[in-house]
CSV table of C-alpha atoms and ligand atoms in Angstrom, one decimal:
chain,number,residue,atom,x,y,z
A,1,MET,CA,-51.0,15.6,-24.3
A,2,SER,CA,-49.7,14.9,-27.9
A,3,ARG,CA,-52.4,14.4,-29.9
A,4,VAL,CA,-52.1,11.7,-33.1
A,5,VAL,CA,-54.6,10.8,-35.3
A,6,VAL,CA,-53.7,7.3,-37.4
A,7,LEU,CA,-55.3,6.5,-40.6
A,8,ILE,CA,-55.5,2.8,-41.8
A,9,SER,CA,-57.1,1.0,-44.4
A,10,GLY,CA,-56.9,-3.1,-43.7
A,11,ARG,CA,-55.1,-4.8,-40.8
A,12,GLY,CA,-54.0,-2.3,-38.4
A,13,SER,CA,-50.5,-4.2,-36.9
A,14,ASN,CA,-48.6,-0.8,-37.3
A,15,MET,CA,-51.8,0.9,-35.6
A,16,GLN,CA,-51.6,-1.9,-32.8
A,17,ALA,CA,-47.5,-1.4,-32.4
A,18,LEU,CA,-48.3,1.9,-31.7
A,19,ILE,CA,-51.1,1.3,-28.9
A,20,ALA,CA,-49.1,-1.3,-27.6
A,21,ALA,CA,-45.6,1.0,-27.3
A,22,GLY,CA,-48.0,3.4,-25.2
A,23,VAL,CA,-48.5,6.2,-28.1
A,24,PRO,CA,-52.1,7.9,-27.0
A,25,LEU,CA,-53.9,8.2,-29.5
A,26,SER,CA,-57.0,10.3,-30.4
A,27,ALA,CA,-58.9,8.2,-33.5
A,28,VAL,CA,-57.9,6.0,-36.2
A,29,ILE,CA,-59.4,6.5,-39.3
A,30,SER,CA,-60.4,4.5,-41.8
A,31,ASN,CA,-61.4,4.5,-45.5
A,32,ARG,CA,-62.5,1.2,-45.0
A,33,PRO,CA,-65.4,0.2,-43.1
A,34,GLU,CA,-64.7,-3.7,-42.8
A,35,ALA,CA,-61.0,-3.1,-41.8
A,36,ALA,CA,-59.8,-5.9,-39.4
A,37,GLY,CA,-57.8,-2.3,-37.6
A,38,LEU,CA,-61.1,-1.0,-36.2
A,39,GLU,CA,-62.4,-4.0,-34.3
A,40,ILE,CA,-58.4,-4.3,-32.8
A,41,ALA,CA,-58.6,-0.1,-31.9
A,42,ARG,CA,-62.0,-0.4,-30.7
A,43,LYS,CA,-61.2,-3.3,-28.3
A,44,ALA,CA,-57.9,-0.9,-27.3
A,45,GLY,CA,-60.6,1.8,-26.3
A,46,VAL,CA,-60.0,4.2,-28.5
A,47,ALA,CA,-62.6,5.5,-31.0
A,48,THR,CA,-62.4,5.1,-34.5
A,49,GLU,CA,-64.4,5.8,-37.7
A,50,THR,CA,-65.0,5.5,-41.0
A,51,VAL,CA,-64.9,7.5,-44.2
A,52,ASP,CA,-66.0,5.7,-46.7
A,53,HIS,CA,-63.8,6.6,-49.7
A,54,ARG,CA,-66.2,4.3,-52.0
A,55,LEU,CA,-68.7,7.6,-51.6
A,56,TYR,CA,-67.2,10.4,-52.8
A,57,ALA,CA,-67.5,11.1,-56.2
A,58,ASP,CA,-64.1,12.4,-56.5
A,59,ARG,CA,-60.4,11.8,-54.7
A,60,GLY,CA,-60.9,15.7,-53.9
A,61,SER,CA,-64.3,15.4,-52.1
A,62,PHE,CA,-63.0,12.6,-50.4
A,63,ASP,CA,-59.7,14.1,-49.0
A,64,ALA,CA,-62.2,17.4,-47.8
A,65,ALA,CA,-64.5,15.0,-46.6
A,66,LEU,CA,-61.3,13.2,-44.7
A,67,ALA,CA,-60.1,16.1,-43.0
A,68,THR,CA,-62.9,17.4,-41.5
A,69,ARG,CA,-63.1,13.7,-39.3
A,70,ILE,CA,-59.4,14.6,-38.9
A,71,ASP,CA,-59.4,18.4,-37.8
A,72,HIS,CA,-61.9,17.5,-35.3
A,73,HIS,CA,-59.5,16.1,-33.0
A,74,ALA,CA,-56.4,18.8,-33.9
A,75,PRO,CA,-54.0,16.3,-33.7
A,76,ASP,CA,-50.2,17.6,-33.2
A,77,LEU,CA,-49.5,14.5,-35.8
A,78,VAL,CA,-51.3,12.9,-38.4
A,79,VAL,CA,-50.0,8.9,-39.2
A,80,LEU,CA,-50.3,6.9,-42.1
A,81,ALA,CA,-50.1,3.0,-40.9
A,82,GLY,CA,-51.3,1.1,-44.0
A,83,PHE,CA,-53.3,4.1,-45.5
A,84,MET,CA,-53.8,2.6,-48.9
A,85,ARG,CA,-55.4,5.7,-50.7
A,86,ILE,CA,-53.0,8.6,-52.7
A,87,LEU,CA,-53.9,11.6,-50.8
A,88,GLY,CA,-54.3,14.7,-53.4
A,89,VAL,CA,-52.0,17.6,-52.7
A,90,ASP,CA,-54.0,20.1,-50.7
A,91,PHE,CA,-55.0,17.1,-48.6
A,92,VAL,CA,-50.5,16.4,-48.0
A,93,ASN,CA,-50.4,20.4,-48.4
A,94,ARG,CA,-52.8,20.8,-45.1
A,95,TYR,CA,-50.9,19.0,-42.6
A,96,ALA,CA,-47.5,19.8,-44.0
A,97,GLY,CA,-44.9,18.6,-41.4
A,98,ARG,CA,-47.2,16.8,-39.7
A,99,LEU,CA,-47.9,14.0,-42.0
A,100,MET,CA,-45.6,10.9,-41.2
A,101,ASN,CA,-46.3,7.1,-43.2
A,102,ILE,CA,-44.4,3.8,-43.0
A,103,HIS,CA,-43.5,2.5,-46.6
A,104,PRO,CA,-42.5,-1.0,-46.4
A,105,SER,CA,-39.3,-0.5,-48.9
A,106,LEU,CA,-36.2,0.9,-47.8
A,107,LEU,CA,-37.0,4.8,-50.3
A,108,PRO,CA,-36.2,5.5,-52.7
A,109,ALA,CA,-36.8,2.4,-54.1
A,110,PHE,CA,-40.0,0.5,-54.5
A,111,THR,CA,-42.2,3.5,-54.4
A,112,GLY,CA,-46.0,2.1,-55.3
A,113,LEU,CA,-47.7,-0.9,-54.3
A,114,ASP,CA,-45.9,-5.2,-54.2
A,115,THR,CA,-42.7,-3.9,-52.7
A,116,HIS,CA,-41.7,-6.9,-51.7
A,117,ARG,CA,-42.2,-8.7,-54.8
A,118,ARG,CA,-40.1,-6.7,-56.8
A,119,ALA,CA,-37.3,-6.5,-54.0
A,120,LEU,CA,-37.6,-10.2,-54.2
A,121,GLN,CA,-37.5,-9.9,-58.3
A,122,ALA,CA,-34.9,-7.2,-58.6
A,123,GLY,CA,-32.4,-9.9,-56.3
A,124,CYS,CA,-31.8,-7.3,-54.1
A,125,LYS,CA,-29.7,-8.7,-50.7
A,126,ILE,CA,-31.7,-6.2,-48.6
A,127,HIS,CA,-34.7,-4.9,-48.1
A,128,GLY,CA,-36.8,-3.2,-45.3
A,129,CYS,CA,-38.8,-0.2,-44.4
A,130,THR,CA,-39.3,3.4,-44.1
A,131,VAL,CA,-40.9,6.4,-41.9
A,132,HIS,CA,-40.9,9.1,-43.6
A,133,LEU,CA,-43.0,12.5,-44.1
A,134,VAL,CA,-45.0,12.7,-46.5
A,135,THR,CA,-45.0,15.6,-49.8
A,136,PRO,CA,-47.3,15.5,-52.2
A,137,GLU,CA,-44.7,13.3,-55.2
A,138,LEU,CA,-45.6,9.8,-53.6
A,139,ASP,CA,-43.5,8.3,-51.2
A,140,HIS,CA,-40.7,10.6,-51.9
A,141,GLY,CA,-40.8,13.1,-48.5
A,142,PRO,CA,-37.7,13.5,-46.1
A,143,ILE,CA,-37.0,10.4,-44.4
A,144,ILE,CA,-37.3,9.3,-40.6
A,145,ALA,CA,-35.5,5.9,-39.8
A,146,GLN,CA,-35.3,3.3,-42.0
A,147,ALA,CA,-34.8,-0.3,-40.9
A,148,ALA,CA,-32.9,-2.8,-43.4
A,149,VAL,CA,-33.2,-6.3,-43.5
A,150,PRO,CA,-31.6,-9.2,-45.3
A,151,VAL,CA,-32.9,-11.3,-48.1
A,152,LEU,CA,-32.4,-15.0,-47.7
A,153,ASP,CA,-32.2,-17.2,-50.9
A,154,ASP,CA,-35.0,-19.6,-49.6
A,155,ASP,CA,-37.4,-16.0,-49.0
A,156,ASP,CA,-40.7,-15.9,-50.7
A,157,GLU,CA,-42.8,-12.7,-50.4
A,158,GLY,CA,-44.8,-14.2,-47.3
A,159,SER,CA,-41.3,-14.4,-45.5
A,160,LEU,CA,-39.8,-11.3,-46.5
A,161,ALA,CA,-42.7,-9.4,-45.6
A,162,ALA,CA,-43.1,-10.6,-42.4
A,163,ARG,CA,-38.8,-10.3,-41.7
A,164,VAL,CA,-39.7,-6.2,-42.3
A,165,LEU,CA,-43.0,-5.8,-41.0
A,166,ALA,CA,-41.6,-7.1,-37.5
A,167,GLN,CA,-38.5,-4.4,-38.0
A,168,GLU,CA,-41.8,-1.9,-39.1
A,169,HIS,CA,-43.6,-2.4,-35.8
A,170,ARG,CA,-40.9,-1.4,-34.3
A,171,LEU,CA,-39.6,1.9,-36.3
A,172,LEU,CA,-42.8,3.6,-36.4
A,173,PRO,CA,-43.4,3.5,-32.3
A,174,ALA,CA,-39.9,4.9,-32.3
A,175,ALA,CA,-40.6,7.3,-35.1
A,176,VAL,CA,-43.5,8.8,-33.6
A,177,ARG,CA,-42.2,8.7,-30.1
A,178,TRP,CA,-39.1,11.1,-31.8
A,179,TYR,CA,-42.0,13.5,-33.4
A,180,LEU,CA,-44.0,14.3,-30.5
A,181,ALA,CA,-40.6,15.2,-28.3
A,182,GLY,CA,-39.1,17.6,-30.4
A,183,ARG,CA,-36.6,15.5,-31.4
A,184,LEU,CA,-36.6,15.8,-34.9
A,185,SER,CA,-35.0,18.4,-37.7
A,186,VAL,CA,-36.1,19.0,-40.8
A,187,ASP,CA,-33.3,19.9,-44.0
A,188,ARG,CA,-34.8,19.7,-46.8
A,189,LEU,CA,-34.5,15.4,-47.5
A,190,ARG,CA,-32.6,15.7,-44.1
A,191,VAL,CA,-34.1,14.5,-41.1
A,192,GLY,CA,-31.3,14.6,-38.3
A,193,LEU,CA,-32.6,13.0,-34.6
A,194,ALA,CA,-31.6,15.3,-31.6
A,195,GLY,CA,-29.3,13.6,-28.9
A,196,SER,CA,-28.9,10.6,-31.1
A,197,PRO,CA,-25.1,11.0,-32.2
A,198,HIS,CA,-24.2,11.0,-35.9
A,199,HIS,CA,-27.6,10.4,-35.7
A,200,ALA,CA,-27.1,6.9,-35.9
A,201,GLY,CA,-30.4,6.0,-33.9
A,202,ASN,CA,-32.6,6.2,-37.2
A,203,LEU,CA,-30.9,3.4,-38.8
A,204,ARG,CA,-31.8,-0.2,-37.6
A,205,VAL,CA,-29.9,-3.0,-39.3
A,206,PRO,CA,-30.9,-6.2,-37.2
A,207,GLU,CA,-28.2,-9.3,-36.6
A,208,VAL,CA,-28.6,-11.3,-40.2
A,209,ALA,CA,-30.7,-14.2,-38.5
B,1,LIG,C1,-47.4,-1.9,-43.9
B,1,LIG,O1,-46.5,-3.2,-44.4
B,1,LIG,C2,-47.5,-0.7,-44.5
B,1,LIG,O2,-45.5,-0.5,-44.6
B,1,LIG,C3,-48.4,-0.8,-46.0
B,1,LIG,O3,-48.9,-1.7,-45.9
B,1,LIG,C4,-48.6,-2.7,-45.0
B,1,LIG,C5,-50.0,-2.3,-44.0
B,1,LIG,O4,-49.9,-3.7,-42.5
B,1,LIG,N1,-48.1,0.4,-45.9
B,1,LIG,C6,-48.3,0.7,-47.4
B,1,LIG,O5,-47.7,0.4,-48.8
B,1,LIG,C7,-48.3,2.0,-47.9
B,1,LIG,N2,-47.6,2.6,-49.0
B,1,LIG,P1,-50.8,-3.1,-41.2
B,1,LIG,O6,-52.2,-3.1,-41.7
B,1,LIG,O7,-51.1,-4.1,-41.0
B,1,LIG,O8,-49.9,-2.1,-40.6
């Protein structure tokens, strides 16, 4: 059976979507002991751990401690599901090709933080989320799948975030399943999805509400 480790920092709703979709998780690890998602994972019977970044002097020692905990589970795939720490080059290279992230924008637009506010400020008519493989450059790795949502005239940050999050909860489990089924192929930044005509399965554009 495939082994998946999920890293979280807070609410854990994307991790919960993976559990709800029946993705078997070997462990959920948080860099914050107070992360609400840890309790959700425990209630679902998933092993949880904390590697508190505040206890480490620098990024390198935190990354090394985190990698030790992850490697204990010998995962096929490590999923960053709302993990809000920047990971160093050594860490990223250690998990090259098996480290996946969900980001709340249509990359390469709006890397980093406050993506919904920035999409609104920029006057975007379309926004969304991206699942991608992690490379050392922040939020720039090969794109596995994207889901687009409309930006409506009366949207505020909260309403737009909620519309995107609903799509995140569909996109991430699908991407993880494709990965575990061996359906993804990577050619530089381009990711193909086997068995999907014209690779259309990895683009989601829901109806405008
Ligand atoms: C999600 O919107 C995820 O895309 C985002 O944090 C949120 C976590 O929510 N991730 C990032 O911004 C990473 N740069 P969750 O804890 O409920 O899954």
